[in-house]
Every structure is written in C-alpha cells, then in structure tokens.
GROMACS .gro file of C-alpha atoms in nm:
model
  477
    1UNK     CA    1  -1.187  -2.406   1.920
    2UNK     CA    2  -0.839  -2.475   1.793
    3UNK     CA    3  -0.715  -2.826   1.866
    4UNK     CA    4  -0.362  -2.867   1.998
    5UNK     CA    5  -0.080  -2.948   1.758
    6UNK     CA    6  -0.038  -3.304   1.896
    7UNK     CA    7  -0.410  -3.365   1.839
    8UNK     CA    8  -0.388  -3.236   1.482
    9UNK     CA    9  -0.082  -3.450   1.412
   10UNK     CA   10  -0.267  -3.757   1.539
   11UNK     CA   11  -0.564  -3.662   1.324
   12UNK     CA   12  -0.365  -3.633   1.000
   13UNK     CA   13  -0.183  -3.959   1.078
   14UNK     CA   14  -0.519  -4.135   1.112
   15UNK     CA   15  -0.639  -3.985   0.783
   16UNK     CA   16  -0.326  -4.098   0.604
   17UNK     CA   17  -0.354  -4.448   0.749
   18UNK     CA   18  -0.717  -4.475   0.639
   19UNK     CA   19  -0.629  -4.361   0.289
   20UNK     CA   20  -0.702  -4.012   0.162
   21UNK     CA   21  -0.787  -4.143  -0.183
   22UNK     CA   22  -1.137  -4.211  -0.056
   23UNK     CA   23  -1.201  -3.851   0.045
   24UNK     CA   24  -1.435  -3.654  -0.184
   25UNK     CA   25  -1.340  -3.304  -0.310
   26UNK     CA   26  -1.567  -3.141  -0.050
   27UNK     CA   27  -1.368  -3.298   0.236
   28UNK     CA   28  -1.031  -3.226   0.075
   29UNK     CA   29  -1.128  -2.861   0.032
   30UNK     CA   30  -1.259  -2.842   0.389
   31UNK     CA   31  -0.934  -2.983   0.526
   32UNK     CA   32  -0.729  -2.722   0.340
   33UNK     CA   33  -0.948  -2.435   0.454
   34UNK     CA   34  -0.958  -2.553   0.817
   35UNK     CA   35  -0.586  -2.620   0.846
   36UNK     CA   36  -0.524  -2.278   0.693
   37UNK     CA   37  -0.750  -2.113   0.951
   38UNK     CA   38  -0.565  -2.298   1.228
   39UNK     CA   39  -0.226  -2.201   1.083
   40UNK     CA   40  -0.133  -2.568   1.095
   41UNK     CA   41   0.100  -2.726   0.839
   42UNK     CA   42   0.090  -3.107   0.829
   43UNK     CA   43   0.413  -3.308   0.785
   44UNK     CA   44   0.568  -3.302   0.433
   45UNK     CA   45   0.485  -3.667   0.364
   46UNK     CA   46   0.118  -3.608   0.446
   47UNK     CA   47   0.107  -3.293   0.230
   48UNK     CA   48   0.261  -3.482  -0.062
   49UNK     CA   49  -0.017  -3.743  -0.045
   50UNK     CA   50  -0.280  -3.473   0.000
   51UNK     CA   51  -0.163  -3.274  -0.303
   52UNK     CA   52  -0.150  -3.588  -0.515
   53UNK     CA   53  -0.506  -3.683  -0.418
   54UNK     CA   54  -0.641  -3.332  -0.472
   55UNK     CA   55  -0.470  -3.301  -0.810
   56UNK     CA   56  -0.630  -3.621  -0.934
   57UNK     CA   57  -0.975  -3.488  -0.839
   58UNK     CA   58  -0.939  -3.122  -0.938
   59UNK     CA   59  -1.188  -3.158  -1.223
   60UNK     CA   60  -1.451  -3.275  -0.974
   61UNK     CA   61  -1.415  -2.977  -0.739
   62UNK     CA   62  -1.690  -2.716  -0.726
   63UNK     CA   63  -1.585  -2.354  -0.786
   64UNK     CA   64  -1.602  -2.252  -0.420
   65UNK     CA   65  -1.412  -2.569  -0.324
   66UNK     CA   66  -1.130  -2.476  -0.561
   67UNK     CA   67  -1.112  -2.130  -0.402
   68UNK     CA   68  -1.105  -2.275  -0.048
   69UNK     CA   69  -0.845  -2.532  -0.152
   70UNK     CA   70  -0.601  -2.270  -0.281
   71UNK     CA   71  -0.671  -2.027   0.003
   72UNK     CA   72  -0.600  -2.293   0.263
   73UNK     CA   73  -0.272  -2.391   0.099
   74UNK     CA   74  -0.147  -2.033   0.103
   75UNK     CA   75  -0.248  -1.991   0.468
   76UNK     CA   76  -0.056  -2.307   0.554
   77UNK     CA   77   0.248  -2.178   0.367
   78UNK     CA   78   0.240  -2.469   0.123
   79UNK     CA   79   0.382  -2.421  -0.225
   80UNK     CA   80   0.265  -2.695  -0.463
   81UNK     CA   81   0.493  -2.810  -0.744
   82UNK     CA   82   0.468  -2.686  -1.101
   83UNK     CA   83   0.260  -2.986  -1.217
   84UNK     CA   84  -0.007  -2.925  -0.950
   85UNK     CA   85  -0.013  -2.552  -1.021
   86UNK     CA   86  -0.048  -2.606  -1.395
   87UNK     CA   87  -0.342  -2.841  -1.342
   88UNK     CA   88  -0.505  -2.598  -1.096
   89UNK     CA   89  -0.472  -2.302  -1.333
   90UNK     CA   90  -0.619  -2.505  -1.620
   91UNK     CA   91  -0.920  -2.617  -1.415
   92UNK     CA   92  -0.991  -2.276  -1.262
   93UNK     CA   93  -0.978  -2.107  -1.602
   94UNK     CA   94  -1.241  -2.346  -1.732
   95UNK     CA   95  -1.455  -2.301  -1.419
   96UNK     CA   96  -1.421  -1.923  -1.390
   97UNK     CA   97  -1.777  -1.851  -1.517
   98UNK     CA   98  -1.923  -2.049  -1.224
   99UNK     CA   99  -1.729  -1.867  -0.951
  100UNK     CA  100  -1.932  -1.647  -0.717
  101UNK     CA  101  -1.809  -1.292  -0.655
  102UNK     CA  102  -1.655  -1.373  -0.318
  103UNK     CA  103  -1.492  -1.690  -0.455
  104UNK     CA  104  -1.330  -1.486  -0.733
  105UNK     CA  105  -1.161  -1.268  -0.471
  106UNK     CA  106  -1.046  -1.571  -0.271
  107UNK     CA  107  -0.913  -1.731  -0.590
  108UNK     CA  108  -0.726  -1.417  -0.700
  109UNK     CA  109  -0.572  -1.373  -0.355
  110UNK     CA  110  -0.466  -1.736  -0.331
  111UNK     CA  111  -0.311  -1.754  -0.678
  112UNK     CA  112  -0.126  -1.428  -0.617
  113UNK     CA  113   0.005  -1.543  -0.278
  114UNK     CA  114   0.110  -1.880  -0.420
  115UNK     CA  115   0.351  -1.694  -0.645
  116UNK     CA  116   0.185  -1.837  -0.955
  117UNK     CA  117   0.244  -1.664  -1.288
  118UNK     CA  118  -0.080  -1.742  -1.472
  119UNK     CA  119  -0.088  -1.720  -1.847
  120UNK     CA  120  -0.253  -1.419  -2.001
  121UNK     CA  121  -0.574  -1.600  -2.096
  122UNK     CA  122  -0.631  -1.692  -1.729
  123UNK     CA  123  -0.568  -1.335  -1.618
  124UNK     CA  124  -0.797  -1.202  -1.891
  125UNK     CA  125  -1.070  -1.439  -1.774
  126UNK     CA  126  -1.026  -1.317  -1.416
  127UNK     CA  127  -1.051  -0.954  -1.529
  128UNK     CA  128  -1.360  -1.026  -1.736
  129UNK     CA  129  -1.550  -1.210  -1.462
  130UNK     CA  130  -1.451  -0.973  -1.181
  131UNK     CA  131  -1.559  -0.684  -1.404
  132UNK     CA  132  -1.901  -0.840  -1.445
  133UNK     CA  133  -1.927  -0.920  -1.074
  134UNK     CA  134  -1.806  -0.580  -0.954
  135UNK     CA  135  -2.142  -0.461  -0.811
  136UNK     CA  136  -2.161  -0.779  -0.600
  137UNK     CA  137  -1.833  -0.728  -0.417
  138UNK     CA  138  -1.848  -0.619  -0.055
  139UNK     CA  139  -1.637  -0.320   0.057
  140UNK     CA  140  -1.388  -0.551   0.229
  141UNK     CA  141  -1.346  -0.750  -0.095
  142UNK     CA  142  -1.245  -0.457  -0.313
  143UNK     CA  143  -0.897  -0.373  -0.173
  144UNK     CA  144  -0.800  -0.743  -0.168
  145UNK     CA  145  -0.920  -0.784  -0.526
  146UNK     CA  146  -0.721  -0.488  -0.654
  147UNK     CA  147  -0.405  -0.588  -0.467
  148UNK     CA  148  -0.429  -0.940  -0.608
  149UNK     CA  149  -0.492  -0.825  -0.964
  150UNK     CA  150  -0.197  -0.585  -0.944
  151UNK     CA  151   0.025  -0.862  -0.805
  152UNK     CA  152  -0.075  -1.104  -1.080
  153UNK     CA  153  -0.038  -0.835  -1.344
  154UNK     CA  154   0.312  -0.753  -1.217
  155UNK     CA  155   0.411  -1.120  -1.213
  156UNK     CA  156   0.279  -1.164  -1.566
  157UNK     CA  157   0.464  -0.855  -1.690
  158UNK     CA  158   0.789  -0.965  -1.522
  159UNK     CA  159   0.766  -1.311  -1.675
  160UNK     CA  160   0.754  -1.161  -2.023
  161UNK     CA  161   0.588  -1.319  -2.323
  162UNK     CA  162   0.867  -1.503  -2.494
  163UNK     CA  163   0.700  -1.839  -2.549
  164UNK     CA  164   0.486  -1.917  -2.851
  165UNK     CA  165   0.201  -2.030  -2.623
  166UNK     CA  166   0.201  -1.697  -2.445
  167UNK     CA  167   0.217  -1.498  -2.763
  168UNK     CA  168  -0.092  -1.678  -2.894
  169UNK     CA  169  -0.297  -1.587  -2.588
  170UNK     CA  170  -0.476  -1.252  -2.561
  171UNK     CA  171  -0.291  -0.989  -2.361
  172UNK     CA  172  -0.431  -0.802  -2.063
  173UNK     CA  173  -0.480  -0.478  -2.252
  174UNK     CA  174  -0.640  -0.670  -2.538
  175UNK     CA  175  -0.878  -0.819  -2.286
  176UNK     CA  176  -0.960  -0.479  -2.144
  177UNK     CA  177  -1.025  -0.348  -2.492
  178UNK     CA  178  -1.254  -0.642  -2.550
  179UNK     CA  179  -1.447  -0.554  -2.236
  180UNK     CA  180  -1.474  -0.194  -2.347
  181UNK     CA  181  -1.604  -0.293  -2.688
  182UNK     CA  182  -1.841  -0.548  -2.537
  183UNK     CA  183  -1.709  -0.828  -2.756
  184UNK     CA  184  -1.726  -1.091  -2.481
  185UNK     CA  185  -2.103  -1.100  -2.433
  186UNK     CA  186  -2.439  -1.053  -2.596
  187UNK     CA  187  -2.556  -0.733  -2.759
  188UNK     CA  188  -2.741  -0.639  -2.439
  189UNK     CA  189  -2.426  -0.689  -2.234
  190UNK     CA  190  -2.230  -0.497  -2.494
  191UNK     CA  191  -2.458  -0.195  -2.462
  192UNK     CA  192  -2.449  -0.205  -2.083
  193UNK     CA  193  -2.072  -0.240  -2.074
  194UNK     CA  194  -2.018   0.045  -2.317
  195UNK     CA  195  -2.255   0.267  -2.119
  196UNK     CA  196  -2.086   0.181  -1.791
  197UNK     CA  197  -1.744   0.249  -1.934
  198UNK     CA  198  -1.850   0.589  -2.066
  199UNK     CA  199  -2.008   0.683  -1.734
  200UNK     CA  200  -1.706   0.586  -1.525
  201UNK     CA  201  -1.408   0.663  -1.748
  202UNK     CA  202  -1.382   1.019  -1.617
  203UNK     CA  203  -1.308   0.889  -1.270
  204UNK     CA  204  -0.954   0.807  -1.384
  205UNK     CA  205  -0.703   1.089  -1.362
  206UNK     CA  206  -0.498   1.155  -1.672
  207UNK     CA  207  -0.175   1.165  -1.472
  208UNK     CA  208  -0.118   0.861  -1.253
  209UNK     CA  209   0.178   0.811  -1.020
  210UNK     CA  210   0.427   0.536  -1.084
  211UNK     CA  211   0.310   0.224  -0.903
  212UNK     CA  212   0.503   0.116  -0.595
  213UNK     CA  213   0.531  -0.234  -0.739
  214UNK     CA  214   0.692  -0.104  -1.057
  215UNK     CA  215   0.417  -0.237  -1.283
  216UNK     CA  216   0.235  -0.021  -1.528
  217UNK     CA  217  -0.093   0.117  -1.400
  218UNK     CA  218  -0.397  -0.088  -1.485
  219UNK     CA  219  -0.599   0.119  -1.724
  220UNK     CA  220  -0.929   0.114  -1.902
  221UNK     CA  221  -1.281   0.007  -1.812
  222UNK     CA  222  -1.187  -0.244  -1.541
  223UNK     CA  223  -1.016   0.016  -1.323
  224UNK     CA  224  -1.281   0.277  -1.400
  225UNK     CA  225  -1.554   0.041  -1.286
  226UNK     CA  226  -1.352  -0.059  -0.980
  227UNK     CA  227  -1.313   0.303  -0.870
  228UNK     CA  228  -1.679   0.371  -0.940
  229UNK     CA  229  -1.785   0.080  -0.719
  230UNK     CA  230  -1.551   0.195  -0.442
  231UNK     CA  231  -1.691   0.548  -0.469
  232UNK     CA  232  -2.049   0.430  -0.428
  233UNK     CA  233  -1.956   0.209  -0.132
  234UNK     CA  234  -1.723   0.447   0.055
  235UNK     CA  235  -1.972   0.507   0.342
  236UNK     CA  236  -1.983   0.129   0.403
  237UNK     CA  237  -1.608   0.087   0.444
  238UNK     CA  238  -1.467   0.036   0.792
  239UNK     CA  239  -1.200   0.277   0.916
  240UNK     CA  240  -0.923   0.025   0.857
  241UNK     CA  241  -1.076  -0.075   0.524
  242UNK     CA  242  -1.047   0.282   0.398
  243UNK     CA  243  -0.674   0.280   0.472
  244UNK     CA  244  -0.631  -0.056   0.297
  245UNK     CA  245  -0.826   0.067  -0.006
  246UNK     CA  246  -0.613   0.377  -0.061
  247UNK     CA  247  -0.293   0.178  -0.022
  248UNK     CA  248  -0.413  -0.068  -0.286
  249UNK     CA  249  -0.508   0.214  -0.524
  250UNK     CA  250  -0.168   0.381  -0.483
  251UNK     CA  251   0.017   0.053  -0.532
  252UNK     CA  252  -0.175   0.003  -0.854
  253UNK     CA  253  -0.020   0.326  -0.985
  254UNK     CA  254  -0.361   0.489  -1.024
  255UNK     CA  255  -0.460   0.843  -0.930
  256UNK     CA  256  -0.839   0.882  -0.913
  257UNK     CA  257  -0.986   1.216  -1.013
  258UNK     CA  258  -1.043   1.502  -0.769
  259UNK     CA  259  -1.410   1.421  -0.709
  260UNK     CA  260  -1.324   1.064  -0.605
  261UNK     CA  261  -1.041   1.180  -0.379
  262UNK     CA  262  -1.265   1.444  -0.220
  263UNK     CA  263  -1.533   1.184  -0.147
  264UNK     CA  264  -1.267   0.954  -0.005
  265UNK     CA  265  -1.128   1.230   0.219
  266UNK     CA  266  -1.478   1.303   0.348
  267UNK     CA  267  -1.534   0.935   0.427
  268UNK     CA  268  -1.197   0.910   0.604
  269UNK     CA  269  -1.261   1.223   0.811
  270UNK     CA  270  -1.601   1.085   0.903
  271UNK     CA  271  -1.427   0.789   1.065
  272UNK     CA  272  -1.117   0.979   1.186
  273UNK     CA  273  -1.201   0.940   1.554
  274UNK     CA  274  -1.192   0.561   1.529
  275UNK     CA  275  -0.896   0.545   1.292
  276UNK     CA  276  -0.580   0.416   1.458
  277UNK     CA  277  -0.276   0.644   1.442
  278UNK     CA  278  -0.096   0.419   1.187
  279UNK     CA  279  -0.404   0.398   0.963
  280UNK     CA  280  -0.460   0.774   0.980
  281UNK     CA  281  -0.097   0.839   0.892
  282UNK     CA  282  -0.117   0.590   0.606
  283UNK     CA  283  -0.422   0.768   0.466
  284UNK     CA  284  -0.274   1.116   0.504
  285UNK     CA  285   0.065   1.024   0.359
  286UNK     CA  286  -0.081   0.837   0.064
  287UNK     CA  287  -0.347   1.097  -0.007
  288UNK     CA  288  -0.131   1.407   0.033
  289UNK     CA  289   0.225   1.299  -0.050
  290UNK     CA  290   0.184   1.009  -0.291
  291UNK     CA  291  -0.132   1.106  -0.476
  292UNK     CA  292  -0.069   1.480  -0.439
  293UNK     CA  293  -0.416   1.563  -0.315
  294UNK     CA  294  -0.485   1.832  -0.054
  295UNK     CA  295  -0.855   1.893   0.017
  296UNK     CA  296  -0.970   2.225  -0.128
  297UNK     CA  297  -1.236   2.260   0.139
  298UNK     CA  298  -1.082   2.452   0.433
  299UNK     CA  299  -1.304   2.268   0.682
  300UNK     CA  300  -1.210   1.926   0.546
  301UNK     CA  301  -0.842   2.016   0.527
  302UNK     CA  302  -0.837   2.146   0.885
  303UNK     CA  303  -1.025   1.842   1.014
  304UNK     CA  304  -0.776   1.605   0.855
  305UNK     CA  305  -0.485   1.815   0.981
  306UNK     CA  306  -0.629   1.835   1.332
  307UNK     CA  307  -0.677   1.460   1.357
  308UNK     CA  308  -0.327   1.393   1.225
  309UNK     CA  309  -0.182   1.654   1.460
  310UNK     CA  310  -0.345   1.485   1.758
  311UNK     CA  311  -0.205   1.140   1.672
  312UNK     CA  312   0.124   1.206   1.496
  313UNK     CA  313   0.339   1.156   1.806
  314UNK     CA  314   0.195   0.805   1.848
  315UNK     CA  315   0.360   0.693   1.523
  316UNK     CA  316   0.671   0.488   1.465
  317UNK     CA  317   0.984   0.662   1.339
  318UNK     CA  318   0.904   0.561   0.981
  319UNK     CA  319   0.551   0.695   0.995
  320UNK     CA  320   0.646   1.001   1.202
  321UNK     CA  321   0.864   1.148   0.929
  322UNK     CA  322   0.595   1.083   0.668
  323UNK     CA  323   0.315   1.207   0.896
  324UNK     CA  324   0.490   1.535   0.972
  325UNK     CA  325   0.555   1.589   0.601
  326UNK     CA  326   0.188   1.531   0.520
  327UNK     CA  327   0.082   1.760   0.803
  328UNK     CA  328   0.315   2.031   0.674
  329UNK     CA  329   0.155   2.005   0.330
  330UNK     CA  330  -0.192   2.026   0.482
  331UNK     CA  331  -0.113   2.330   0.693
  332UNK     CA  332   0.089   2.515   0.431
  333UNK     CA  333   0.459   2.591   0.412
  334UNK     CA  334   0.578   2.774   0.723
  335UNK     CA  335   0.233   2.924   0.771
  336UNK     CA  336   0.157   3.114   1.088
  337UNK     CA  337  -0.032   2.885   1.319
  338UNK     CA  338  -0.366   3.020   1.438
  339UNK     CA  339  -0.544   2.890   1.745
  340UNK     CA  340  -0.837   2.669   1.650
  341UNK     CA  341  -1.182   2.761   1.766
  342UNK     CA  342  -1.287   2.556   2.065
  343UNK     CA  343  -1.253   2.524   2.437
  344UNK     CA  344  -0.965   2.674   2.634
  345UNK     CA  345  -0.824   2.322   2.688
  346UNK     CA  346  -0.817   2.264   2.312
  347UNK     CA  347  -0.643   2.597   2.259
  348UNK     CA  348  -0.395   2.514   2.535
  349UNK     CA  349  -0.318   2.181   2.365
  350UNK     CA  350  -0.264   2.365   2.035
  351UNK     CA  351  -0.015   2.596   2.206
  352UNK     CA  352   0.172   2.302   2.358
  353UNK     CA  353   0.185   2.098   2.038
  354UNK     CA  354   0.492   2.262   1.874
  355UNK     CA  355   0.701   2.213   2.188
  356UNK     CA  356   0.585   1.851   2.214
  357UNK     CA  357   0.681   1.780   1.852
  358UNK     CA  358   1.027   1.933   1.892
  359UNK     CA  359   1.088   1.747   2.217
  360UNK     CA  360   0.971   1.417   2.071
  361UNK     CA  361   1.171   1.444   1.749
  362UNK     CA  362   1.485   1.542   1.942
  363UNK     CA  363   1.440   1.237   2.165
  364UNK     CA  364   1.398   1.013   1.860
  365UNK     CA  365   1.681   1.168   1.661
  366UNK     CA  366   1.948   0.902   1.741
  367UNK     CA  367   1.723   0.626   1.607
  368UNK     CA  368   1.624   0.794   1.280
  369UNK     CA  369   1.761   0.679   0.945
  370UNK     CA  370   1.933   0.922   0.709
  371UNK     CA  371   1.617   0.962   0.502
  372UNK     CA  372   1.401   1.013   0.809
  373UNK     CA  373   1.638   1.280   0.947
  374UNK     CA  374   1.604   1.485   0.630
  375UNK     CA  375   1.226   1.442   0.618
  376UNK     CA  376   1.182   1.544   0.983
  377UNK     CA  377   1.409   1.848   0.946
  378UNK     CA  378   1.227   1.963   0.632
  379UNK     CA  379   0.885   1.905   0.792
  380UNK     CA  380   0.983   2.109   1.099
  381UNK     CA  381   1.073   2.399   0.872
  382UNK     CA  382   0.756   2.364   0.663
  383UNK     CA  383   0.543   2.353   0.978
  384UNK     CA  384   0.689   2.686   1.086
  385UNK     CA  385   0.826   2.544   1.411
  386UNK     CA  386   1.119   2.715   1.582
  387UNK     CA  387   1.360   2.460   1.723
  388UNK     CA  388   1.597   2.569   1.999
  389UNK     CA  389   1.973   2.529   2.006
  390UNK     CA  390   1.960   2.183   2.163
  391UNK     CA  391   1.736   2.053   1.886
  392UNK     CA  392   1.964   2.193   1.618
  393UNK     CA  393   2.273   2.051   1.785
  394UNK     CA  394   2.113   1.706   1.811
  395UNK     CA  395   2.026   1.691   1.442
  396UNK     CA  396   2.349   1.848   1.319
  397UNK     CA  397   2.551   1.603   1.529
  398UNK     CA  398   2.342   1.313   1.399
  399UNK     CA  399   2.409   1.409   1.037
  400UNK     CA  400   2.779   1.471   1.096
  401UNK     CA  401   2.833   1.139   1.273
  402UNK     CA  402   2.663   0.944   0.993
  403UNK     CA  403   2.766   1.143   0.687
  404UNK     CA  404   2.846   0.834   0.482
  405UNK     CA  405   2.491   0.706   0.531
  406UNK     CA  406   2.349   1.006   0.341
  407UNK     CA  407   2.313   1.001  -0.035
  408UNK     CA  408   2.223   1.298  -0.250
  409UNK     CA  409   1.849   1.244  -0.204
  410UNK     CA  410   1.856   1.223   0.176
  411UNK     CA  411   2.109   1.508   0.206
  412UNK     CA  412   1.905   1.754   0.000
  413UNK     CA  413   1.632   1.825   0.260
  414UNK     CA  414   1.898   1.846   0.533
  415UNK     CA  415   2.081   2.125   0.352
  416UNK     CA  416   1.756   2.300   0.268
  417UNK     CA  417   1.645   2.289   0.630
  418UNK     CA  418   1.982   2.411   0.756
  419UNK     CA  419   1.963   2.703   0.513
  420UNK     CA  420   1.645   2.825   0.679
  421UNK     CA  421   1.703   2.713   1.036
  422UNK     CA  422   2.042   2.878   1.037
  423UNK     CA  423   1.876   3.212   0.974
  424UNK     CA  424   1.630   3.168   1.261
  425UNK     CA  425   1.874   3.042   1.524
  426UNK     CA  426   2.254   3.032   1.550
  427UNK     CA  427   2.418   2.712   1.434
  428UNK     CA  428   2.680   2.670   1.703
  429UNK     CA  429   2.832   2.360   1.549
  430UNK     CA  430   3.013   2.552   1.277
  431UNK     CA  431   3.269   2.285   1.191
  432UNK     CA  432   3.003   2.017   1.177
  433UNK     CA  433   2.794   2.227   0.942
  434UNK     CA  434   3.092   2.291   0.717
  435UNK     CA  435   3.159   1.916   0.692
  436UNK     CA  436   2.794   1.856   0.611
  437UNK     CA  437   2.805   2.116   0.335
  438UNK     CA  438   3.124   1.970   0.194
  439UNK     CA  439   2.966   1.626   0.185
  440UNK     CA  440   2.655   1.769   0.020
  441UNK     CA  441   2.865   1.944  -0.244
  442UNK     CA  442   3.059   1.624  -0.314
  443UNK     CA  443   2.738   1.423  -0.352
  444UNK     CA  444   2.592   1.686  -0.585
  445UNK     CA  445   2.909   1.688  -0.796
  446UNK     CA  446   2.910   1.308  -0.814
  447UNK     CA  447   2.549   1.307  -0.919
  448UNK     CA  448   2.616   1.567  -1.188
  449UNK     CA  449   2.919   1.376  -1.320
  450UNK     CA  450   2.707   1.064  -1.352
  451UNK     CA  451   2.450   1.259  -1.551
  452UNK     CA  452   2.179   1.196  -1.292
  453UNK     CA  453   1.925   1.468  -1.232
  454UNK     CA  454   1.790   1.527  -0.885
  455UNK     CA  455   1.439   1.406  -0.808
  456UNK     CA  456   1.149   1.628  -0.898
  457UNK     CA  457   1.071   1.658  -0.531
  458UNK     CA  458   1.383   1.870  -0.489
  459UNK     CA  459   1.201   2.158  -0.649
  460UNK     CA  460   1.012   2.193  -0.322
  461UNK     CA  461   1.341   2.290  -0.160
  462UNK     CA  462   1.467   2.591  -0.358
  463UNK     CA  463   1.761   2.645  -0.126
  464UNK     CA  464   1.871   2.284  -0.133
  465UNK     CA  465   2.233   2.326  -0.231
  466UNK     CA  466   2.543   2.389  -0.027
  467UNK     CA  467   2.596   2.744  -0.148
  468UNK     CA  468   2.271   2.868   0.004
  469UNK     CA  469   2.354   2.786   0.367
  470UNK     CA  470   2.482   3.094   0.545
  471UNK     CA  471   2.643   3.068   0.886
  472UNK     CA  472   2.530   3.346   1.115
  473UNK     CA  473   2.797   3.566   1.276
  474UNK     CA  474   2.734   3.405   1.613
  475UNK     CA  475   2.792   3.057   1.468
  476UNK     CA  476   3.108   3.160   1.291
  477UNK     CA  477   3.265   3.288   1.608
   0.00000   0.00000   0.00000
C-alpha cells in the first residue's frame, strides 16, 4: 500500500517535530529505502535534517543499512552535498569486507547513480570484493553490477588523477593485476584466484569494440570471471534480463569469445517467443551489428532471423532501422529468399512479408531521421527486396527535401542504395537524384579536405560514392 502524498507529508512533519536525532541507523535506513520505493521526496528542510542526522551516525550503520540508505536517496532523486558523500565513501570503503553480495550490487548502483566519483582505492576495493562474491550473484544482479562498475570506472577516468592523494592510491588496473597475482589474500586464495583466471581468461575476445560510454574496456581477471559467471547462469536469465545483460556487456566495450556468444544466442532463441519486440531487436542489433557475431549454426541463425522477421514491424522508427539492418546481416546480402518449411499459412506469411515491410517503411518514411533513412534504404537492398516506384519516390523525395540534414555518414548508404535500386527500377525523380548526388559529392570532398577518412562501415557499401549511381534511360527521359 502506498500512502497518499498528504499523509506522507504529515508523517515527515511529525518525525521532524519529534526530533530525528533519536532515530537509530536502522530506522534512518528504512525511511530512505521506503521513501525511495514510494518515489516520495520529502521537503528540502526535512531532507537537510535527515542527511545531517544520518551523516553523524554513518559509522554505526550496518553494511546492508548503508546500501539501503544510498539506494533510497537515489530513488528519491536526492543528491547529498560533498561533505556527506565524502563521509559515506570513507565509511563504505572501510565496511566493504562485510557487505553481502546483493548489498555490493545495491551499493555500486547507488554510488554510480549519485554521480559520485570515488577515489581509486574505493573502486579497487569494490572490484576486489565483487570478484570474490561473483558466484553468489543472482542472474538479475550481474547486468546491474557491470553497468555500475563501468559507470564508476568512466567517472573515475574522466576525473583524471591529478591530485597527490589520487596518485598515491592504487589504480584500477593495478588492482586487477593484484587480483590476478593473488596478492590480496592468503596463499590458498592466491592459488584459487590464479586457477580461476587461467580457466576464464580465454572467454575474452582479443578484439573488443569501443565502449558506448567512451571508457576503455575493463580488462583482466574481473571481466573474465564476470563473463564466466554469466555463461554458467545463462539458462536462469529471464528474457528481459538477457537483453539487459548484452547491453551492459556492449557498453563495457567488451566482446566475449565466439563460444560465449553462441551460448548466449542459444539462450536468447530459447526465450524468443516471450521476448518483447524491443528486447529482441536490442539483442539482435547488439549481437549482430555491434559485436559482429552471426551464428554459424544455420538452424540458430534462421531461428533468430525468423523471430526478428515476425516482430520487426512492431518496432519504433529507431529500432526498425537497426532491426532491418541486423536481419539483413542474418539473412545474407541480397540473398534469394526461400520459403521456410512449415504450414501453408506460415509460407503465405513469408510471401507477404516483403510487401508488408515495403509498405510499412514507406508509410514511416516522413518521420525517419537522416540516419534512419540511409539505414532503411541500405537494409532493403541487403534484404533483396524490390521496392516499387512509389517507394523509391517517397525516399528520394525525403532525402531531397532534407538534404542539409544529411552528413557524409548518413548520405553514404543512401547513395549506395540508389546505385543498386536504380538498376532494378527506374528512378523517375531524375532531378532529385542529381541534387542528391551533388550533395553527396560535396560532402565527400569536404570530408577529404578535412583529412577525415570515412568510417570503416563504409566498406560494406562498395558503390557508396556519387560516381557509381547510374540513371537508367527511362529515368533520364
């Protein structure tokens, strides 16, 4: 039951009148957690008294009470001042060995969401204790843990290490090396850690993608053990949890090895029927486009493609462009579509799917961004679809009307698609196409003059320059 806001306001007024100084840490922590769950933020004057009381008693809080305290504050949208944060970081670093596995995740999430930039010794302590507790984490804890560690790592890296205090503290990589060498525990722990690191190190791919957050990829035994734990627990993940996990891995700038990705794809396909369309698209786009993995098993690849094909038109414009691109990669560039084995109704649906995609993308065309237009046009070509004249006119007109919105990157797939689509069907909008090509040439020249090379992804579009688009005789008339 959630009390009404007037009731909660009366409650906090009564607490303040009675004097919060008399409340023990257990009650202060419970208040923070409960208000956070209710999404209720008390008045500023009450919060100021509450933070002052809690700061004075921080050393008396139990580990789980500290985690609940910080978690509640973040859920309420409260941002304590620097003095409170400094005291909290100091206390939690000293108490870190007594935190349970779940409390470590709550703590990492809360500190990350509070926007705190912990010093390197605190972050090293978190890495050390979460490394030791890794087998105890539940599947739903693992994505949140990784996302929080990446966020804290990024904040720490952005803050730099200019101060003398920071320079004297061990760095993250030094801490990871310490874990790998087993220098932070007994000889028994050292042997176990070294053995675990050796057994799991191969799970890391040598080539990792650049992280979305811009931070360097977390490397070494911590990430290897994290991926190993995820691998062993993949069957226990929920459908939505699988999507969250892969997003967290990609944002960390890590590319697991092929065996891990294959096991992940199998787990995702096993839950594909209960995956929502957005979650399925997120998995397919991250797996295929961002991590560059296409299942080598024909059955697994077709299953993933079939599920994505059945749900792709339920996606938003942003996910549609990405989903079609992933589907194109799964099915092969411009490959001839074969009817899947199955009932006549399934085969009929497969026959109707290309027309449904073309109709839906033409309807959405006015609302697409410049980048999405290029991605959809390229995906249509790669899927081997054959758009009619009305589809071509809609997309050509869209590009022409918004030429200034296109940069070199978003224009490249447009030109590449026009080069191939113009050979399959007449481009009746000759003047519009000419203007598009002129704009593309100007953008390419500007990019060259600035000494900027095109993205590596352009290599997938060999005809992606203005000189390769040929107007058919019927379009030139």
